[in-house]
PDB file of C-alpha atoms in Angstrom:
ATOM      1  CA  GLY A   1      13.221  31.178 -24.491  1.00 50.00           C
ATOM      2  CA  VAL A   2      16.815  30.501 -25.541  1.00 48.00           C
ATOM      3  CA  LEU A   3      17.910  34.101 -24.907  1.00 50.00           C
ATOM      4  CA  ARG A   4      16.478  34.018 -21.385  1.00 49.00           C
ATOM      5  CA  ILE A   5      18.256  30.748 -20.558  1.00 44.00           C
ATOM      6  CA  LEU A   6      21.549  31.968 -21.977  1.00 52.00           C
ATOM      7  CA  ALA A   7      21.367  35.205 -20.020  1.00 47.00           C
ATOM      8  CA  ASP A   8      20.760  33.687 -16.578  1.00 55.00           C
ATOM      9  CA  ASP A   9      24.297  32.878 -15.440  1.00 56.00           C
ATOM     10  CA  ALA A  10      27.605  34.223 -16.727  1.00 56.00           C
ATOM     11  CA  LYS A  11      29.517  30.945 -16.247  1.00 56.00           C
ATOM     12  CA  ASP A  12      26.805  28.925 -17.974  1.00 59.00           C
ATOM     13  CA  GLN A  13      26.767  31.420 -20.820  1.00 59.00           C
ATOM     14  CA  MET A  14      30.457  30.935 -21.490  1.00 58.00           C
ATOM     15  CA  VAL A  15      30.182  27.134 -21.359  1.00 56.00           C
ATOM     16  CA  ILE A  16      27.224  27.123 -23.760  1.00 59.00           C
ATOM     17  CA  ALA A  17      28.837  29.704 -26.038  1.00 59.00           C
ATOM     18  CA  VAL A  18      32.054  27.701 -26.310  1.00 60.00           C
ATOM     19  CA  LYS A  19      30.151  24.487 -27.080  1.00 53.00           C
ATOM     20  CA  ILE A  20      27.923  26.091 -29.690  1.00 64.00           C
ATOM     21  CA  GLY A  21      30.538  28.476 -31.038  1.00 75.00           C
ATOM     22  CA  ILE A  22      30.941  32.151 -30.171  1.00 80.00           C
ATOM     23  CA  GLU A  23      30.236  33.358 -33.702  1.00 84.00           C
ATOM     24  CA  LEU A  24      26.984  31.396 -33.925  1.00 86.00           C
ATOM     25  CA  VAL A  25      25.824  32.561 -30.495  1.00 86.00           C
ATOM     26  CA  ILE A  26      26.483  36.186 -31.385  1.00 90.00           C
ATOM     27  CA  GLN A  27      24.681  35.781 -34.700  1.00 90.00           C
ATOM     28  CA  VAL A  28      21.628  34.227 -33.021  1.00 89.00           C
ATOM     29  CA  VAL A  29      21.490  36.852 -30.258  1.00 91.00           C
ATOM     30  CA  VAL A  30      21.832  39.819 -32.622  1.00 94.00           C
ATOM     31  CA  LYS A  31      19.187  38.340 -34.916  1.00 93.00           C
ATOM     32  CA  GLY A  32      16.898  37.783 -31.926  1.00 92.00           C
ATOM     33  CA  MET A  33      17.359  41.384 -30.819  1.00 94.00           C
ATOM     34  CA  ASP A  34      16.495  42.611 -34.280  1.00 94.00           C
ATOM     35  CA  GLU A  35      13.407  40.402 -34.614  1.00 94.00           C
ATOM     36  CA  HIS A  36      12.134  41.282 -31.130  1.00 94.00           C
ATOM     37  CA  ARG A  37      13.237  44.896 -30.901  1.00 95.00           C
ATOM     38  CA  LEU A  38       9.950  45.929 -29.228  1.00 96.00           C
ATOM     39  CA  ARG A  39      10.284  43.386 -26.400  1.00 96.00           C
ATOM     40  CA  GLU A  40      12.116  44.973 -23.513  1.00 97.00           C
ATOM     41  CA  ASP A  41      12.679  41.667 -21.731  1.00 93.00           C
ATOM     42  CA  VAL A  42      14.380  40.132 -24.763  1.00 92.00           C
ATOM     43  CA  GLN A  43      16.570  43.205 -25.238  1.00 95.00           C
ATOM     44  CA  GLU A  44      17.618  43.242 -21.583  1.00 95.00           C
ATOM     45  CA  HIS A  45      18.475  39.530 -21.430  1.00 91.00           C
ATOM     46  CA  ALA A  46      20.210  39.549 -24.804  1.00 93.00           C
ATOM     47  CA  ILE A  47      22.353  42.543 -23.869  1.00 95.00           C
ATOM     48  CA  GLY A  48      23.153  40.839 -20.566  1.00 92.00           C
ATOM     49  CA  LEU A  49      24.549  37.889 -22.500  1.00 91.00           C
ATOM     50  CA  LEU A  50      26.541  40.139 -24.828  1.00 93.00           C
ATOM     51  CA  ARG A  51      27.859  42.033 -21.805  1.00 94.00           C
ATOM     52  CA  ASN A  52      29.281  38.826 -20.338  1.00 90.00           C
ATOM     53  CA  LEU A  53      30.702  37.595 -23.630  1.00 90.00           C
ATOM     54  CA  ALA A  54      32.469  40.942 -24.038  1.00 93.00           C
ATOM     55  CA  LEU A  55      34.636  40.250 -20.984  1.00 89.00           C
ATOM     56  CA  SER A  56      36.871  38.180 -23.278  1.00 85.00           C
ATOM     57  CA  ARG A  57      39.176  40.149 -25.588  1.00 86.00           C
ATOM     58  CA  HIS A  58      38.806  37.467 -28.262  1.00 83.00           C
ATOM     59  CA  ASN A  59      35.038  37.741 -28.036  1.00 89.00           C
ATOM     60  CA  GLN A  60      35.170  41.542 -28.177  1.00 92.00           C
ATOM     61  CA  LEU A  61      36.568  41.445 -31.694  1.00 90.00           C
ATOM     62  CA  ALA A  62      33.907  38.980 -32.838  1.00 91.00           C
ATOM     63  CA  LEU A  63      31.175  41.059 -31.199  1.00 94.00           C
ATOM     64  CA  MET A  64      32.312  44.236 -32.922  1.00 94.00           C
ATOM     65  CA  LYS A  65      32.477  42.537 -36.313  1.00 93.00           C
ATOM     66  CA  ARG A  66      28.853  41.430 -35.877  1.00 93.00           C
ATOM     67  CA  GLY A  67      27.681  44.980 -35.156  1.00 95.00           C
ATOM     68  CA  VAL A  68      26.946  44.410 -31.476  1.00 97.00           C
ATOM     69  CA  ILE A  69      27.810  48.000 -30.523  1.00 98.00           C
ATOM     70  CA  GLU A  70      25.143  49.259 -32.892  1.00 97.00           C
ATOM     71  CA  SER A  71      22.624  46.673 -31.662  1.00 97.00           C
ATOM     72  CA  VAL A  72      23.148  47.611 -28.022  1.00 98.00           C
ATOM     73  CA  ILE A  73      22.855  51.338 -28.675  1.00 98.00           C
ATOM     74  CA  ALA A  74      19.768  50.796 -30.847  1.00 98.00           C
ATOM     75  CA  ALA A  75      18.107  48.893 -27.984  1.00 98.00           C
ATOM     76  CA  MET A  76      18.991  51.671 -25.538  1.00 98.00           C
ATOM     77  CA  GLN A  77      17.499  54.247 -27.892  1.00 98.00           C
ATOM     78  CA  LYS A  78      14.367  52.157 -28.427  1.00 98.00           C
ATOM     79  CA  HIS A  79      13.723  51.627 -24.709  1.00 98.00           C
ATOM     80  CA  PRO A  80      14.974  54.768 -22.940  1.00 98.00           C
ATOM     81  CA  ALA A  81      12.616  54.380 -19.968  1.00 98.00           C
ATOM     82  CA  ASN A  82      13.625  50.797 -19.156  1.00 98.00           C
ATOM     83  CA  ALA A  83      16.295  50.909 -16.458  1.00 98.00           C
ATOM     84  CA  GLY A  84      17.256  47.268 -17.020  1.00 98.00           C
ATOM     85  CA  VAL A  85      17.962  47.779 -20.716  1.00 98.00           C
ATOM     86  CA  GLN A  86      19.884  50.973 -19.961  1.00 98.00           C
ATOM     87  CA  GLU A  87      22.055  49.473 -17.221  1.00 98.00           C
ATOM     88  CA  GLN A  88      22.833  46.308 -19.168  1.00 97.00           C
ATOM     89  CA  GLY A  89      23.536  48.452 -22.214  1.00 98.00           C
ATOM     90  CA  CYS A  90      25.972  50.669 -20.321  1.00 98.00           C
ATOM     91  CA  TRP A  91      27.820  47.650 -18.922  1.00 98.00           C
ATOM     92  CA  ALA A  92      27.965  46.017 -22.355  1.00 98.00           C
ATOM     93  CA  LEU A  93      29.485  49.202 -23.793  1.00 98.00           C
ATOM     94  CA  PHE A  94      31.866  49.293 -20.831  1.00 98.00           C
ATOM     95  CA  ASN A  95      33.094  45.756 -21.504  1.00 97.00           C
ATOM     96  CA  LEU A  96      33.429  46.490 -25.217  1.00 97.00           C
ATOM     97  CA  SER A  97      35.659  49.477 -24.486  1.00 95.00           C
ATOM     98  CA  LEU A  98      38.281  48.067 -22.153  1.00 91.00           C
ATOM     99  CA  ASP A  99      41.112  49.535 -24.245  1.00 89.00           C
ATOM    100  CA  ASP A 100      41.621  52.721 -26.271  1.00 88.00           C
ATOM    101  CA  ALA A 101      40.663  51.067 -29.554  1.00 90.00           C
ATOM    102  CA  GLY A 102      37.435  49.755 -28.073  1.00 93.00           C
ATOM    103  CA  GLU A 103      36.627  53.120 -26.514  1.00 95.00           C
ATOM    104  CA  VAL A 104      37.091  54.881 -29.836  1.00 95.00           C
ATOM    105  CA  ALA A 105      34.943  52.275 -31.619  1.00 96.00           C
ATOM    106  CA  VAL A 106      32.132  52.632 -29.079  1.00 98.00           C
ATOM    107  CA  ALA A 107      32.363  56.424 -29.132  1.00 97.00           C
ATOM    108  CA  GLN A 108      32.198  56.534 -32.943  1.00 97.00           C
ATOM    109  CA  LYS A 109      28.894  54.645 -32.831  1.00 97.00           C
ATOM    110  CA  GLY A 110      27.332  57.065 -30.337  1.00 98.00           C
ATOM    111  CA  GLY A 111      28.218  55.289 -27.115  1.00 98.00           C
ATOM    112  CA  ILE A 112      29.097  58.437 -25.170  1.00 98.00           C
ATOM    113  CA  GLU A 113      25.756  60.028 -25.929  1.00 98.00           C
ATOM    114  CA  ALA A 114      23.904  56.794 -25.114  1.00 98.00           C
ATOM    115  CA  VAL A 115      25.513  56.612 -21.663  1.00 98.00           C
ATOM    116  CA  VAL A 116      24.867  60.293 -20.944  1.00 98.00           C
ATOM    117  CA  HIS A 117      21.227  59.865 -21.947  1.00 98.00           C
ATOM    118  CA  ALA A 118      20.878  56.810 -19.691  1.00 98.00           C
ATOM    119  CA  MET A 119      22.304  58.728 -16.724  1.00 98.00           C
ATOM    120  CA  GLY A 120      20.012  61.667 -17.377  1.00 98.00           C
ATOM    121  CA  ALA A 121      16.901  59.533 -17.710  1.00 98.00           C
ATOM    122  CA  HIS A 122      17.619  57.386 -14.632  1.00 98.00           C
ATOM    123  CA  ARG A 123      19.162  59.722 -12.063  1.00 98.00           C
ATOM    124  CA  SER A 124      17.923  57.652  -9.121  1.00 98.00           C
ATOM    125  CA  SER A 125      19.440  54.393 -10.422  1.00 98.00           C
ATOM    126  CA  VAL A 126      22.598  53.603  -8.483  1.00 98.00           C
ATOM    127  CA  GLY A 127      23.695  51.014 -11.037  1.00 98.00           C
ATOM    128  CA  ILE A 128      23.363  53.325 -14.027  1.00 98.00           C
ATOM    129  CA  GLN A 129      25.056  56.233 -12.256  1.00 98.00           C
ATOM    130  CA  GLU A 130      27.953  54.006 -11.197  1.00 98.00           C
ATOM    131  CA  VAL A 131      28.692  52.500 -14.594  1.00 98.00           C
ATOM    132  CA  GLY A 132      27.972  55.838 -16.273  1.00 98.00           C
ATOM    133  CA  CYS A 133      30.518  57.767 -14.216  1.00 98.00           C
ATOM    134  CA  TRP A 134      33.095  54.999 -14.609  1.00 98.00           C
ATOM    135  CA  LEU A 135      32.645  54.613 -18.365  1.00 98.00           C
ATOM    136  CA  LEU A 136      32.558  58.340 -19.088  1.00 98.00           C
ATOM    137  CA  TYR A 137      35.720  58.759 -17.015  1.00 97.00           C
ATOM    138  CA  ASN A 138      37.420  56.092 -19.150  1.00 97.00           C
ATOM    139  CA  PHE A 139      36.277  57.880 -22.300  1.00 97.00           C
ATOM    140  CA  ALA A 140      37.549  61.203 -20.980  1.00 96.00           C
ATOM    141  CA  LEU A 141      41.051  59.762 -20.571  1.00 95.00           C
ATOM    142  CA  VAL A 142      41.330  59.116 -24.319  1.00 93.00           C
ATOM    143  CA  ASP A 143      42.794  61.898 -26.457  1.00 87.00           C
ATOM    144  CA  GLY A 144      40.105  63.233 -28.752  1.00 91.00           C
ATOM    145  CA  LEU A 145      37.188  61.970 -26.658  1.00 96.00           C
ATOM    146  CA  ARG A 146      37.424  64.248 -23.611  1.00 95.00           C
ATOM    147  CA  GLU A 147      35.803  67.201 -25.365  1.00 95.00           C
ATOM    148  CA  ARG A 148      33.065  64.987 -26.733  1.00 96.00           C
ATOM    149  CA  VAL A 149      32.272  63.728 -23.219  1.00 97.00           C
ATOM    150  CA  GLN A 150      32.048  67.320 -22.036  1.00 96.00           C
ATOM    151  CA  ILE A 151      29.878  68.447 -24.941  1.00 96.00           C
ATOM    152  CA  ALA A 152      27.536  65.509 -24.383  1.00 98.00           C
ATOM    153  CA  GLY A 153      26.702  66.913 -20.943  1.00 97.00           C
ATOM    154  CA  ALA A 154      28.660  64.658 -18.593  1.00 97.00           C
ATOM    155  CA  THR A 155      29.723  67.348 -16.111  1.00 96.00           C
ATOM    156  CA  PRO A 156      26.316  68.247 -14.599  1.00 96.00           C
ATOM    157  CA  LEU A 157      25.223  64.598 -14.533  1.00 97.00           C
ATOM    158  CA  ALA A 158      28.384  63.459 -12.752  1.00 97.00           C
ATOM    159  CA  ALA A 159      28.089  66.341 -10.299  1.00 96.00           C
ATOM    160  CA  LYS A 160      24.498  65.437  -9.480  1.00 96.00           C
ATOM    161  CA  ALA A 161      25.434  61.773  -9.046  1.00 97.00           C
ATOM    162  CA  VAL A 162      28.255  62.692  -6.655  1.00 97.00           C
ATOM    163  CA  GLY A 163      25.946  65.002  -4.751  1.00 96.00           C
ATOM    164  CA  ARG A 164      23.077  62.516  -4.542  1.00 96.00           C
ATOM    165  CA  PHE A 165      24.931  59.280  -3.766  1.00 97.00           C
ATOM    166  CA  ARG A 166      27.313  60.503  -1.071  1.00 96.00           C
ATOM    167  CA  ALA A 167      27.634  57.085   0.561  1.00 97.00           C
ATOM    168  CA  HIS A 168      28.339  55.168  -2.659  1.00 98.00           C
ATOM    169  CA  GLU A 169      32.080  54.599  -2.895  1.00 98.00           C
ATOM    170  CA  ALA A 170      32.332  53.880  -6.632  1.00 98.00           C
ATOM    171  CA  ILE A 171      30.144  56.822  -7.672  1.00 98.00           C
ATOM    172  CA  GLN A 172      32.145  59.140  -5.425  1.00 97.00           C
ATOM    173  CA  TYR A 173      35.439  57.831  -6.784  1.00 97.00           C
ATOM    174  CA  TYR A 174      34.704  57.745 -10.510  1.00 98.00           C
ATOM    175  CA  GLY A 175      32.353  60.720 -10.450  1.00 97.00           C
ATOM    176  CA  LYS A 176      35.004  62.951  -8.890  1.00 96.00           C
ATOM    177  CA  LEU A 177      37.715  61.605 -11.184  1.00 96.00           C
ATOM    178  CA  LEU A 178      35.472  62.379 -14.154  1.00 97.00           C
ATOM    179  CA  LEU A 179      34.844  65.928 -12.949  1.00 96.00           C
ATOM    180  CA  GLU A 180      38.565  66.483 -12.360  1.00 95.00           C
ATOM    181  CA  THR A 181      39.422  65.090 -15.792  1.00 95.00           C
ATOM    182  CA  LEU A 182      36.896  67.407 -17.427  1.00 94.00           C
ATOM    183  CA  GLY A 183      38.612  70.359 -15.796  1.00 88.00           C
ATOM    184  CA  GLY A 184      36.561  71.213 -12.734  1.00 68.00           C
ATOM    185  CA  ASN A 185      36.800  71.028  -8.968  1.00 61.00           C
ATOM    186  CA  PRO A 186      34.530  68.078  -8.107  1.00 58.00           C
ATOM    187  CA  PHE A 187      33.680  69.360  -4.629  1.00 58.00           C
ATOM    188  CA  ILE A 188      32.665  72.839  -5.763  1.00 51.00           C
ATOM    189  CA  ILE A 189      30.738  71.563  -8.800  1.00 51.00           C
ATOM    190  CA  ALA A 190      28.860  68.919  -6.825  1.00 55.00           C
ATOM    191  CA  GLN A 191      27.905  71.389  -4.084  1.00 56.00           C
ATOM    192  CA  THR A 192      26.765  73.935  -6.679  1.00 50.00           C
ATOM    193  CA  MET A 193      24.483  71.333  -8.295  1.00 53.00           C
ATOM    194  CA  VAL A 194      23.039  70.338  -4.895  1.00 51.00           C
ATOM    195  CA  ASN A 195      22.332  73.974  -4.026  1.00 49.00           C
ATOM    196  CA  ARG A 196      20.758  74.600  -7.437  1.00 50.00           C
ATOM    197  CA  ASP A 197      18.407  71.633  -6.982  1.00 55.00           C
ATOM    198  CA  ARG A 198      17.232  73.089  -3.661  1.00 48.00           C
ATOM    199  CA  LEU A 199      16.223  76.409  -5.251  1.00 36.00           C
TER     200      LEU A 199
END
């Protein structure tokens, strides 16, 4: 009920959150996620709300203190086959890692692996591939995280995304940047993955 209403419109969410109080909203949403962890619809809508709240730097700090990173990743792990939960989860992690400190915090909680798993499980989802390539590229730019991104298996997933979604500008851009950052020629890698899939 309340979670669904709050998650409908980003502007309305911010207005309601400010009136009620950010801390209280976060507390209620996290508690709701925990109490209804088996309900995919609740998880998706709740994460959508957290995703929008995380656009504010002030809110990011409050969200992290309340364990939102862990809650989002737990929901992604609980519902790996639900594309909505996975895409909202990836975007929430993206918004929580808009600076180096946030990226490190998300990575320490297993965010890199969660994004890689989402991309691998939903290879035909344009939304997940887009945010996945973009977020993993951001992670790869941080000293100490690049190797972890590589070990997690980002290279073949990014190559397949670039090869599959040739007309998608953002996937082409961030996918190729990710491949370059991880030390490979994006054109050769992507073509190799396409040829391998045809065998």
